[in-house]
Amino acid sequence: MRAGTGIMVAGALVSAGCLGNPLAGLGGIATTTGTVSGSCASADGAGDPAASQAQVDGLWRLNCHRRLADLPEARLDPALSAAAQGHADYMSATGQYAHGQSDAGHPGWTGETAQDRATAAGYSLDTGVSQLAEVIGFRSDGADAVFAIDNWINTVYHREPLLVPELQDVGFGEAGIYNVMELVSPWTDPVPDFTIYPARGQSDVPTSFDSDTESPDPIPNAGVVGSPITISVLADGWASDTDPYTLQIDPSRTSIRTTAGTEIPFLILEPGDDPWLVRMVALVPLAPLDPGTTYEVAVALTVNGALWEEGWAFATGSE
């Protein structure tokens, strides 16, 4: 199986605040029992009763991850699903794996950009209060909605729009080997909302991530590394288009370690240094994590100059 991902960008962090010791008071920190599948609710086409099975499956699996992260569930929007399906159909018909549709004369052409396609499908997007993101992916032995969501989540850049705290409307499409998801997130109030992932207490975290399969490659030439650890931020207003919240990790107060105390080397990715990150920071272990192992994370993050600290634990699956 060969899979690839591509992205274009047109819940709350538990106990976020100034903490003296981010890991203090967690009690049974080694108790990690939450799983993606265990967080799933019943599958339905919330927001679109005429949704296809693939669209229902895509929404369902996305909301499994969001429930695990204590985030509100997204809903299907028929117009966004029409836009996503149209782009999946176009890629399948042309073999052009890209966000843009370059051949306006093709019978499957539905718009040059994701925003064009959403507008043509009837979705009213006010870019002053909301943002549209599109993620695409392929799986050489056939598109699969659940695989696509899980694959996007276990990346750096593609995870960001799926786990925005206030994600609202989504659309999903699949054709041939291609999957497409459109995601619209409104701005929220001035107080930042946060998402940590892997989630607190999650026990089925993948041990590895092949950065070469994500486009753009978040860690060029690194190949297989550990599963990314991320914090996403959403608040009202933007100071810039590339680093709206001036997110910065304090490496002296940020760590990943096993419960036995073994420190895990990691790379920090921040919007200020990475043009493909907007409202998320990532800690990427430099080597695959060990299976069936609990890890403790402590993060010190400044958001527009204000310090936020958080500590939590997760465990990898027994691969």
XYZ file of C-alpha atoms in Angstrom:
319
model
C 0.000 0.000 0.000
C 1.261 3.444 -0.899
C -0.365 6.482 0.646
C 0.225 10.173 0.296
C -1.186 13.387 1.708
C -1.375 17.011 0.706
C -2.795 20.105 2.353
C -3.941 23.570 1.459
C -5.214 26.122 3.932
C -7.360 29.004 2.394
C -12.212 21.196 22.598
C -10.108 22.787 24.866
C -6.718 22.094 26.344
C -7.474 20.608 29.731
C -6.362 22.736 32.678
C -4.552 25.215 30.461
C -3.023 28.079 32.379
C 0.069 29.124 34.267
C 1.102 26.039 36.211
C 4.131 25.731 38.439
C 4.558 22.068 37.577
C 2.679 20.915 34.470
C 2.691 17.299 35.637
C 1.611 18.006 39.209
C -1.725 16.637 40.347
C -2.236 14.218 37.489
C -2.558 11.346 39.927
C -2.522 8.059 38.006
C -0.496 9.436 35.140
C 0.344 5.929 33.928
C -3.354 5.096 33.528
C -3.908 5.462 29.812
C -7.091 3.843 28.644
C -8.692 6.022 25.962
C -8.706 4.804 22.368
C -9.918 6.265 19.103
C -12.362 3.426 18.477
C -13.553 3.514 22.065
C -14.454 7.187 21.645
C -16.692 6.640 18.639
C -20.395 7.342 18.763
C -22.948 5.954 16.352
C -22.208 6.660 12.687
C -24.637 8.958 10.908
C -24.579 11.742 8.378
C -25.105 14.543 10.905
C -26.021 17.600 8.889
C -26.622 15.718 5.646
C -29.244 12.938 5.651
C -28.451 12.220 1.976
C -24.752 11.598 2.651
C -23.003 8.652 1.010
C -21.574 5.855 3.117
C -18.044 7.177 2.532
C -19.102 10.626 3.735
C -20.766 9.160 6.820
C -17.645 7.096 7.531
C -15.336 10.088 7.101
C -17.352 12.272 9.467
C -17.735 9.415 11.952
C -14.006 8.707 12.129
C -13.107 12.378 12.377
C -15.477 12.752 15.294
C -13.988 9.678 16.985
C -10.676 11.563 17.191
C -12.379 14.793 18.193
C -14.385 13.137 20.984
C -11.181 11.545 22.284
C -9.594 15.008 22.379
C -12.662 16.426 24.181
C -13.609 18.564 21.187
C -17.075 19.328 19.787
C -18.138 17.135 16.903
C -18.107 18.463 13.353
C -21.074 18.100 11.021
C -21.413 17.360 7.327
C -22.446 20.155 5.043
C -24.009 18.976 1.755
C -22.414 21.767 -0.278
C -18.935 21.109 1.140
C -19.377 17.390 0.481
C -20.377 18.182 -3.108
C -17.229 20.277 -3.462
C -15.047 17.544 -1.950
C -16.642 14.825 -4.076
C -16.218 16.928 -7.204
C -12.532 17.352 -6.563
C -12.066 13.645 -5.804
C -13.836 12.831 -9.060
C -11.642 15.301 -10.962
C -8.415 13.824 -9.570
C -9.603 10.308 -10.307
C -10.569 11.212 -13.874
C -7.381 13.168 -14.656
C -4.814 11.456 -12.435
C -3.730 14.929 -11.296
C -3.039 14.771 -7.577
C -3.181 18.412 -6.516
C -5.365 20.965 -4.781
C -5.792 23.014 -7.933
C -7.839 21.998 -10.966
C -5.804 23.165 -13.936
C -7.981 22.057 -16.867
C -11.048 24.285 -17.029
C -12.128 22.493 -20.179
C -12.361 19.090 -18.528
C -15.958 17.881 -18.017
C -15.167 17.163 -14.363
C -13.762 20.634 -13.656
C -15.546 22.272 -10.705
C -13.263 25.211 -9.868
C -9.602 26.132 -9.710
C -9.296 26.428 -5.918
C -11.018 24.833 -2.945
C -12.822 28.078 -2.223
C -13.964 28.308 -5.848
C -15.337 24.784 -5.668
C -17.099 25.377 -2.341
C -18.703 28.550 -3.686
C -19.765 26.812 -6.913
C -21.373 24.049 -4.826
C -23.424 26.622 -2.938
C -21.458 27.026 0.305
C -21.456 30.625 1.536
C -18.055 31.333 3.081
C -17.384 34.618 4.857
C -13.594 34.713 5.075
C -13.878 37.536 7.591
C -15.255 35.192 10.218
C -14.258 31.693 9.027
C -11.444 29.839 7.306
C -11.596 27.035 4.756
C -8.978 24.296 4.636
C -8.721 21.334 2.276
C -6.817 18.094 2.802
C -6.314 15.472 0.115
C -4.809 12.015 0.149
C -4.442 8.860 -1.860
C -4.140 5.164 -1.150
C -2.847 3.131 -4.059
C -5.070 0.119 -3.334
C -8.226 2.231 -3.157
C -9.698 5.137 -1.254
C -10.959 4.431 2.241
C -12.532 7.041 4.504
C -11.410 5.631 7.862
C -7.871 5.077 6.605
C -7.776 8.630 5.225
C -8.800 10.234 8.520
C -6.400 8.127 10.603
C -3.606 8.784 8.117
C -4.176 12.561 8.138
C -4.311 12.617 11.941
C -0.932 10.863 12.142
C 0.834 13.693 10.310
C 1.894 17.223 11.144
C 0.284 19.639 8.688
C -2.848 17.609 7.937
C -3.674 17.189 11.596
C -3.971 20.939 12.095
C -7.316 21.631 10.323
C -8.900 18.374 11.566
C -8.324 19.224 15.221
C -9.100 22.943 15.230
C -10.974 23.471 18.520
C -14.080 25.040 16.972
C -14.264 23.138 13.681
C -17.822 23.352 12.400
C -18.685 22.257 8.852
C -16.924 19.566 6.835
C -17.384 17.866 3.502
C -15.925 14.556 2.368
C -15.445 12.879 -0.970
C -13.700 9.835 -2.388
C -13.175 8.431 -5.865
C -10.757 5.798 -7.125
C -7.681 6.109 -4.944
C -8.359 9.675 -3.791
C -9.920 11.187 -0.654
C -10.754 14.863 -0.118
C -11.986 16.735 2.934
C -13.114 20.358 3.156
C -13.164 21.933 6.626
C -14.548 25.296 7.752
C -13.612 26.752 11.134
C -15.102 29.990 12.488
C -13.039 32.329 14.611
C -13.821 32.066 18.310
C -13.774 34.571 21.174
C -10.578 36.410 22.180
C -9.724 33.795 24.828
C -7.627 31.094 23.111
C -8.928 27.541 22.876
C -6.388 24.720 22.729
C -6.231 21.133 21.517
C -3.569 18.663 22.633
C -2.957 15.500 20.639
C -2.322 12.656 21.308
C -5.137 13.177 23.773
C -4.779 12.964 27.516
C -4.861 9.291 28.504
C -4.905 7.980 24.920
C -3.576 4.433 24.769
C -3.479 3.540 21.058
C -1.060 6.148 19.698
C 0.930 5.002 16.636
C 4.616 4.559 17.322
C 5.822 6.163 14.101
C 5.190 8.614 11.299
C 6.893 8.499 7.899
C 7.421 12.197 7.205
C 8.349 11.460 3.587
C 4.711 10.532 2.860
C 3.415 13.992 3.750
C 3.580 16.788 1.214
C 5.160 19.126 1.984
C 7.560 17.047 4.050
C 7.636 18.525 7.588
C 11.079 17.023 8.318
C 12.879 16.662 4.986
C 15.035 13.552 4.593
C 14.184 12.321 8.089
C 12.055 9.376 6.976
C 10.388 7.473 9.801
C 10.192 9.358 13.100
C 7.926 9.211 16.138
C 4.240 10.098 16.034
C 3.853 13.910 16.275
C 2.689 15.594 19.472
C 0.819 18.816 18.779
C -0.930 21.768 20.373
C -3.437 23.675 18.237
C -4.652 27.175 19.111
C -7.695 29.127 17.981
C -8.739 32.630 19.022
C -10.469 35.615 17.479
C -8.309 37.843 15.323
C -5.075 37.399 13.462
C -1.837 39.320 13.851
C -0.509 37.829 10.614
C -1.358 35.194 8.020
C 1.591 32.966 8.883
C 1.934 33.134 12.678
C -1.258 34.753 13.988
C -0.671 33.984 17.652
C 3.153 34.201 17.804
C 3.381 30.650 19.134
C 6.702 29.769 20.733
C 7.803 26.695 22.674
C 10.211 27.107 25.590
C 12.527 24.110 25.060
C 13.976 24.394 28.565
C 10.547 23.648 30.049
C 9.292 21.212 27.424
C 10.001 17.484 27.507
C 8.919 14.011 26.447
C 9.919 11.136 28.696
C 8.888 7.629 29.594
C 7.433 6.945 33.023
C 10.823 5.403 33.821
C 12.395 8.824 33.223
C 14.052 8.214 29.859
C 14.216 11.507 27.937
C 13.063 11.338 24.306
C 14.878 13.645 21.834
C 12.504 15.646 19.668
C 12.330 18.388 17.081
C 10.212 21.509 17.644
C 8.189 22.898 14.737
C 6.669 26.389 15.121
C 4.793 28.729 12.761
C 7.515 31.348 13.055
C 9.994 28.981 11.390
C 7.655 26.784 9.340
C 5.520 28.461 6.643
C 3.119 25.493 6.541
C 2.141 25.792 10.195
C -0.366 28.489 11.103
C -1.897 27.885 14.540
C -0.189 24.733 15.741
C 3.152 23.732 17.242
C 4.553 20.224 16.996
C 7.003 18.117 18.955
C 8.290 15.336 16.713
C 10.302 12.534 18.343
C 13.433 11.934 16.284
C 12.965 8.148 16.370
C 9.918 5.866 16.499
C 8.409 5.436 19.943
C 8.386 2.072 21.690
C 5.160 0.051 21.480
C 3.073 -0.433 24.604
C 4.860 2.394 26.425
C 3.521 5.339 28.414
C 5.001 8.754 27.741
C 4.708 11.936 29.805
C 4.708 15.279 28.020
C 5.329 18.712 29.536
C 4.927 21.775 27.321
C 5.568 25.471 27.975
C 4.044 27.562 25.205
C 3.696 31.313 24.810
C 0.660 32.606 22.924
C 0.987 36.273 22.020
C 3.472 36.559 24.865
C 1.294 34.866 27.502
C 2.646 31.661 29.023
C 0.579 28.470 28.972
C 1.838 25.202 30.431
C 0.373 21.738 30.180
C 1.299 18.211 31.157
C -0.320 14.946 30.195
C 0.385 11.291 29.420
C -0.405 8.949 26.545
C 0.570 5.426 25.592
C 1.482 3.806 22.313
C -0.382 0.810 20.995
C 1.022 -2.712 21.228
C 2.117 -3.042 17.630
